[in-house]
Coordinates of C-alpha atoms in Angstrom, one line a residue:
M518 CA 73.4 66.6 42.6
E519 CA 74.9 63.1 42.2
T520 CA 72.5 61.7 44.7
K521 CA 69.5 63.1 42.7
K522 CA 70.8 61.7 39.5
E523 CA 71.2 58.2 41.1
N524 CA 67.6 58.4 42.3
I525 CA 66.3 59.2 38.8
I526 CA 68.2 56.1 37.3
D527 CA 67.0 53.9 40.1
K528 CA 63.5 55.0 39.4
Y529 CA 63.8 54.4 35.7
L530 CA 65.2 50.9 36.2
N531 CA 62.5 50.0 38.7
T532 CA 59.9 51.0 36.3
K533 CA 61.5 49.0 33.5
K534 CA 61.8 46.0 35.7
K535 CA 58.2 46.2 36.6
K536 CA 57.2 46.4 33.0
V537 CA 59.3 43.3 32.2
I538 CA 57.7 41.5 35.1
A539 CA 54.3 42.6 34.1
G540 CA 54.9 41.3 30.6
C541 CA 56.2 38.0 31.8
V542 CA 53.3 37.6 34.2
A543 CA 50.8 38.3 31.3
G544 CA 52.6 35.9 29.1
V545 CA 52.5 33.2 31.8
L546 CA 48.7 33.8 32.4
V547 CA 47.9 33.5 28.6
I548 CA 50.0 30.3 28.3
G549 CA 48.5 28.9 31.5
C550 CA 45.0 29.5 30.2
A551 CA 45.8 27.8 26.8
G552 CA 47.4 24.9 28.7
A553 CA 44.3 24.6 30.9
V554 CA 42.1 24.4 27.9
I555 CA 44.3 21.7 26.4
L556 CA 44.6 19.8 29.6
N557 CA 40.7 20.0 30.1
T558 CA 40.2 18.7 26.6
S559 CA 42.7 15.8 27.0
S560 CA 41.3 14.8 30.4
S561 CA 37.6 14.5 29.0
K562 CA 36.0 11.5 27.5
E563 CA 37.9 10.3 24.4
L564 CA 35.1 8.2 22.8
V565 CA 32.4 10.7 22.0
L566 CA 29.6 10.1 19.4
A567 CA 27.8 12.7 17.5
S568 CA 24.6 10.9 18.1
D569 CA 23.3 7.9 20.1
E570 CA 20.4 7.1 17.7
V571 CA 20.0 6.0 14.1
K572 CA 16.8 5.7 12.1
A573 CA 17.1 3.8 8.9
E574 CA 14.6 2.9 6.1
F575 CA 14.3 -0.9 5.5
G576 CA 16.7 -1.6 2.6
Q577 CA 19.4 0.8 3.8
R578 CA 22.8 -0.5 5.1
V579 CA 23.5 0.4 8.7
S580 CA 27.2 1.1 9.3
T581 CA 28.8 -0.6 12.3
N582 CA 32.1 1.4 11.8
V583 CA 32.7 3.8 14.8
A584 CA 34.3 6.3 12.3
D585 CA 30.8 7.0 10.9
Y586 CA 29.5 8.1 14.4
L587 CA 32.5 9.8 16.1
D588 CA 32.2 13.4 17.1
A589 CA 35.7 14.3 16.0
N590 CA 35.7 17.8 17.7
K591 CA 35.1 16.2 21.1
S592 CA 36.9 12.9 20.8
G593 CA 40.5 12.2 21.5
D594 CA 43.0 10.8 19.1
V595 CA 40.5 10.0 16.3
D596 CA 42.8 7.6 14.3
K597 CA 43.7 5.7 17.5
I598 CA 40.1 5.4 18.5
I599 CA 39.0 4.1 15.1
K600 CA 41.8 1.6 15.1
D601 CA 41.3 0.3 18.7
T602 CA 37.6 0.5 19.2
K603 CA 35.8 -2.8 19.5
E604 CA 32.2 -3.2 18.1
K605 CA 29.4 -5.5 19.0
D606 CA 25.8 -5.5 17.7
D607 CA 22.5 -7.6 17.5
L608 CA 21.7 -6.7 13.9
K609 CA 19.7 -9.3 12.1
Y610 CA 20.2 -9.3 8.3
V611 CA 17.7 -10.2 5.6
T612 CA 18.0 -13.5 3.8
V613 CA 16.4 -13.8 0.4
T614 CA 15.4 -17.1 -1.0
N615 CA 15.7 -17.6 -4.7
K616 CA 13.2 -20.0 -6.4
D617 CA 12.8 -21.4 -9.9
E618 CA 9.6 -21.2 -12.0
N619 CA 8.4 -24.3 -10.2
G620 CA 8.7 -22.9 -6.8
N621 CA 11.8 -25.0 -5.9
V622 CA 14.4 -23.2 -3.7
V623 CA 17.6 -22.6 -5.8
S624 CA 19.7 -20.6 -3.4
K625 CA 19.6 -18.4 -0.2
E626 CA 21.3 -15.0 -0.2
E627 CA 22.1 -12.8 2.9
K628 CA 21.7 -9.1 2.2
D629 CA 23.8 -6.3 3.7
Y630 CA 20.8 -4.5 5.3
P631 CA 19.0 -5.4 8.5
K632 CA 15.4 -6.6 9.0
V633 CA 12.8 -4.2 10.3
G634 CA 13.2 -3.9 14.1
N635 CA 15.2 -2.2 17.0
Y636 CA 18.8 -2.9 17.6
T637 CA 21.8 -1.8 19.5
I638 CA 25.4 -1.1 18.4
N639 CA 27.9 -1.1 21.2
F640 CA 31.4 0.5 20.9
T641 CA 34.1 0.0 23.5
Y642 CA 37.5 1.9 23.6
K643 CA 39.7 1.2 26.6
K644 CA 37.3 1.5 29.5
E645 CA 34.8 3.7 27.7
K646 CA 31.5 2.4 26.3
Q647 CA 29.1 4.0 24.0
S648 CA 25.9 2.7 22.4
I649 CA 23.8 3.5 19.3
K650 CA 20.2 2.7 19.2
V651 CA 19.1 1.6 15.7
T652 CA 15.5 1.7 14.5
V653 CA 14.7 0.1 11.1
K654 CA 11.3 0.8 9.6
D655 CA 9.6 0.3 6.3
T656 CA 7.7 3.4 5.2
T657 CA 8.4 3.1 1.4
A658 CA 5.7 2.0 -1.0
P659 CA 6.4 -0.6 -3.6
E660 CA 7.5 0.5 -7.1
I661 CA 5.1 -0.5 -9.9
K662 CA 6.3 -1.3 -13.4
A663 CA 3.4 -1.6 -15.9
P664 CA 2.7 -0.7 -19.6
D665 CA 0.9 2.5 -20.2
S666 CA -1.7 0.8 -22.2
I667 CA -2.8 -2.8 -23.1
D668 CA -4.9 -4.4 -25.8
V669 CA -7.5 -6.9 -24.6
I670 CA -10.0 -8.7 -26.9
Q671 CA -13.7 -8.0 -26.5
Y672 CA -15.6 -10.3 -24.3
T673 CA -12.6 -11.2 -22.2
D674 CA -13.4 -12.0 -18.6
L675 CA -11.0 -9.8 -16.6
S676 CA -11.4 -11.7 -13.5
T677 CA -9.4 -14.5 -15.1
F678 CA -6.9 -12.3 -16.8
N679 CA -3.3 -12.9 -15.5
F680 CA -2.4 -9.4 -14.5
G681 CA 0.4 -10.9 -12.3
E682 CA 2.2 -11.8 -15.5
L683 CA 1.8 -8.3 -17.0
L684 CA 2.7 -6.2 -13.9
Q685 CA 5.8 -6.0 -11.8
A686 CA 6.2 -4.7 -8.2
T687 CA 9.6 -4.0 -6.6
D688 CA 9.9 -3.8 -2.8
Y689 CA 12.2 -4.8 0.0
S690 CA 9.3 -6.3 1.8
D691 CA 7.0 -9.0 0.7
V692 CA 3.9 -7.8 -1.0
K693 CA 0.3 -9.0 -1.2
D694 CA -1.8 -9.8 -4.2
W695 CA -2.7 -7.2 -6.8
K696 CA -6.0 -5.4 -6.6
I697 CA -7.3 -4.7 -10.0
D698 CA -10.1 -2.1 -10.3
T699 CA -11.9 -2.9 -13.6
A700 CA -15.1 -1.0 -12.7
K701 CA -14.6 1.5 -15.5
V702 CA -13.7 -1.0 -18.1
D703 CA -16.6 -2.3 -20.4
V704 CA -15.2 -5.4 -22.0
N705 CA -18.3 -5.9 -24.1
T706 CA -17.9 -2.6 -26.0
I707 CA -14.9 -1.7 -28.1
G708 CA -13.2 1.4 -26.8
T709 CA -10.6 2.7 -24.5
Y710 CA -10.9 2.6 -20.7
D711 CA -9.1 3.4 -17.5
L712 CA -7.9 0.6 -15.3
K713 CA -6.3 1.0 -11.9
V714 CA -3.9 -1.5 -10.3
T715 CA -2.9 -1.4 -6.6
I716 CA -0.4 -3.4 -4.5
Q717 CA 0.5 -3.2 -0.8
D718 CA 3.5 -4.6 1.1
K719 CA 3.3 -6.3 4.5
Y720 CA 3.8 -3.0 6.3
K721 CA 0.7 -1.5 4.6
N722 CA 2.7 0.7 2.3
K723 CA 0.5 1.1 -0.8
A724 CA 1.1 2.1 -4.5
S725 CA -1.2 2.5 -7.4
K726 CA -1.0 3.1 -11.1
K727 CA -3.5 3.7 -13.9
L728 CA -3.2 2.3 -17.3
K729 CA -5.3 2.4 -20.6
V730 CA -7.1 -0.7 -21.7
N731 CA -8.0 -0.9 -25.3
I732 CA -10.9 -3.3 -25.9
V733 CA -10.4 -4.5 -29.5
Q734 CA -12.2 -6.8 -31.9
A735 CA -11.3 -10.4 -31.8
P736 CA -9.4 -11.9 -34.8
E737 CA -11.2 -14.4 -37.1
V738 CA -10.7 -17.9 -36.0
A739 CA -11.1 -21.3 -37.7
E740 CA -12.6 -24.4 -36.2
G741 CA -10.5 -25.6 -33.3
E742 CA -9.0 -22.1 -32.7
V743 CA -9.8 -19.5 -30.1
A744 CA -9.0 -15.8 -29.8
V745 CA -6.5 -15.0 -26.9
T746 CA -4.8 -12.1 -25.3
E747 CA -1.3 -13.2 -24.6
V748 CA 1.3 -11.5 -22.3
V749 CA 4.8 -11.4 -23.8
T750 CA 8.1 -9.8 -23.1
D751 CA 9.6 -7.5 -25.8
E752 CA 13.2 -7.2 -26.8
N753 CA 13.7 -4.4 -24.1
G754 CA 12.4 -6.7 -21.3
N755 CA 9.0 -4.8 -21.1
K756 CA 5.7 -6.6 -20.7
K757 CA 2.9 -6.1 -23.2
T758 CA -0.1 -7.8 -24.5
V759 CA -0.6 -9.4 -28.0
V760 CA -4.0 -10.2 -29.5
T761 CA -3.8 -13.4 -31.4
K762 CA -5.4 -16.8 -32.1
K763 CA -4.3 -20.2 -31.2
A764 CA -5.3 -23.8 -31.5
S765 CA -7.3 -24.9 -28.5
S766 CA -4.7 -27.4 -27.6
E767 CA -1.9 -24.8 -27.5
V768 CA -3.5 -22.4 -25.1
S769 CA -1.5 -22.0 -21.9
K770 CA -2.6 -21.0 -18.5
N771 CA -1.3 -17.5 -18.9
D772 CA -3.5 -16.8 -22.0
A773 CA -6.8 -15.0 -21.6
V774 CA -9.3 -16.7 -23.9
A775 CA -12.1 -14.4 -25.2
S776 CA -15.7 -15.5 -25.0
T777 CA -17.9 -15.2 -28.1
S778 CA -20.7 -13.5 -26.1
P779 CA -20.8 -10.6 -23.5
V780 CA -19.4 -11.3 -20.0
S781 CA -20.1 -9.6 -16.6
N782 CA -17.7 -7.2 -15.0
K783 CA -16.9 -8.1 -11.4
G784 CA -15.4 -4.7 -10.5
T785 CA -12.3 -5.3 -8.4
V786 CA -10.5 -8.6 -8.8
N787 CA -7.4 -10.1 -7.2
S788 CA -4.4 -11.3 -9.1
S789 CA -1.4 -13.2 -7.6
S790 CA 1.9 -11.3 -7.2
S791 CA 4.0 -14.4 -6.6
A792 CA 5.5 -14.2 -10.2
S793 CA 5.7 -10.4 -10.4
A794 CA 7.3 -9.3 -7.1
T795 CA 11.0 -8.8 -7.0
K796 CA 13.6 -7.3 -4.5
P797 CA 15.7 -4.3 -5.5
T798 CA 19.2 -5.2 -6.6
T799 CA 21.0 -2.1 -5.2
N800 CA 20.8 -0.1 -1.9
S801 CA 20.3 3.6 -2.2
V802 CA 21.9 3.9 1.3
H803 CA 25.4 3.2 -0.2
Q804 CA 25.5 6.9 -1.4
N805 CA 24.3 8.1 2.0
H806 CA 27.1 6.0 3.7
L807 CA 29.6 7.7 1.5
E808 CA 28.3 11.2 2.3
T809 CA 28.3 10.3 6.0
T810 CA 32.0 9.2 5.7
Q811 CA 32.9 12.5 3.9
V812 CA 31.2 14.5 6.7
V813 CA 33.2 12.7 9.4
Q814 CA 36.4 13.4 7.4
T815 CA 35.5 17.0 7.1
V816 CA 34.9 17.2 10.8
V817 CA 38.3 15.6 11.5
T818 CA 40.0 18.1 9.2
V819 CA 38.3 21.0 11.0
H820 CA 39.4 19.6 14.4
L821 CA 43.0 19.4 13.2
H822 CA 42.7 22.9 11.8
H823 CA 41.5 24.2 15.3
Q824 CA 44.5 22.5 16.9
K825 CA 46.8 24.2 14.4
V826 CA 45.3 27.6 15.0
M827 CA 45.8 27.1 18.8
N828 CA 49.5 26.2 18.2
I829 CA 49.9 29.3 15.9
S830 CA 48.3 31.5 18.5
I831 CA 50.7 30.2 21.3
T832 CA 53.6 30.9 19.0
I833 CA 52.4 34.5 18.3
I834 CA 52.1 35.1 22.0
F835 CA 55.7 34.0 22.6
Q836 CA 57.0 36.2 19.8
L837 CA 54.9 39.2 21.0
Q838 CA 56.3 38.8 24.5
K839 CA 59.8 38.6 23.2
Q840 CA 59.5 41.8 21.1
Y841 CA 58.0 43.6 24.0
I842 CA 60.9 42.6 26.3
M843 CA 63.5 43.6 23.7
R844 CA 61.9 47.0 23.3
L845 CA 62.2 47.6 27.0

């Protein structure tokens, strides 16, 4: 009887021991797998970029900060990488020459956006090297600023009209001369007509705009005076035409002097853009750069969150294992 009782106790203890051992082995396997994942992550490349190519529109700033290109989920210590990574590039930036009204160079200003072309940004962290291929293109048409309508005196030869003084084109690239389509304008007959202006930059990006031309009667003039259509700037900085009369000696090169008899219409005429072409004063890419930075910061946060979840998971495994052993 005593022997049978001892055998039952031994069997119970052996079963309990096996359960404890099984629980410990399971815990070790789980922790080992988690450790393997962590080890595998830490032993992979530390400098990992989200992309190896950047396509930028001409006029946009191209970041050379590695923080804007890192794949935080796959890289190592992000803060350390950002701090210790060295950067080298072959970006060539735009230089704008400012001239006065006489064409004399007043100053030269280097902008913060690169010229159209292909470039490479190189990042080095410890012994690791990564590169970004940068392609800058101009695919944006010029912006035209023009009045919705203008007044022009009857019998004015539009082929000599200074449209370049009236119109304004804004583009990061240099632009060609204005093309003025006057085919639908009858300057010999009082009325309202459609006029089309077109301008193209050096990369063949083209913009057009239509405006109304009001052919109006000339003011009465005295001897020694002429009727002219003058281009002026109003208090808001907008260009417009004014129909007036001037002494012949006071007429400037920008004034369109009306004839006293019908004139021919030459259809499409060219007008210089040298006085009416300007460069944008701000870069729309600045906002894009801020958005990119915010995305990088979000990815870093997610990466840290994943690490936190893994740490919590391992802690839970230990607690469950401890409770399991205590029950036994």
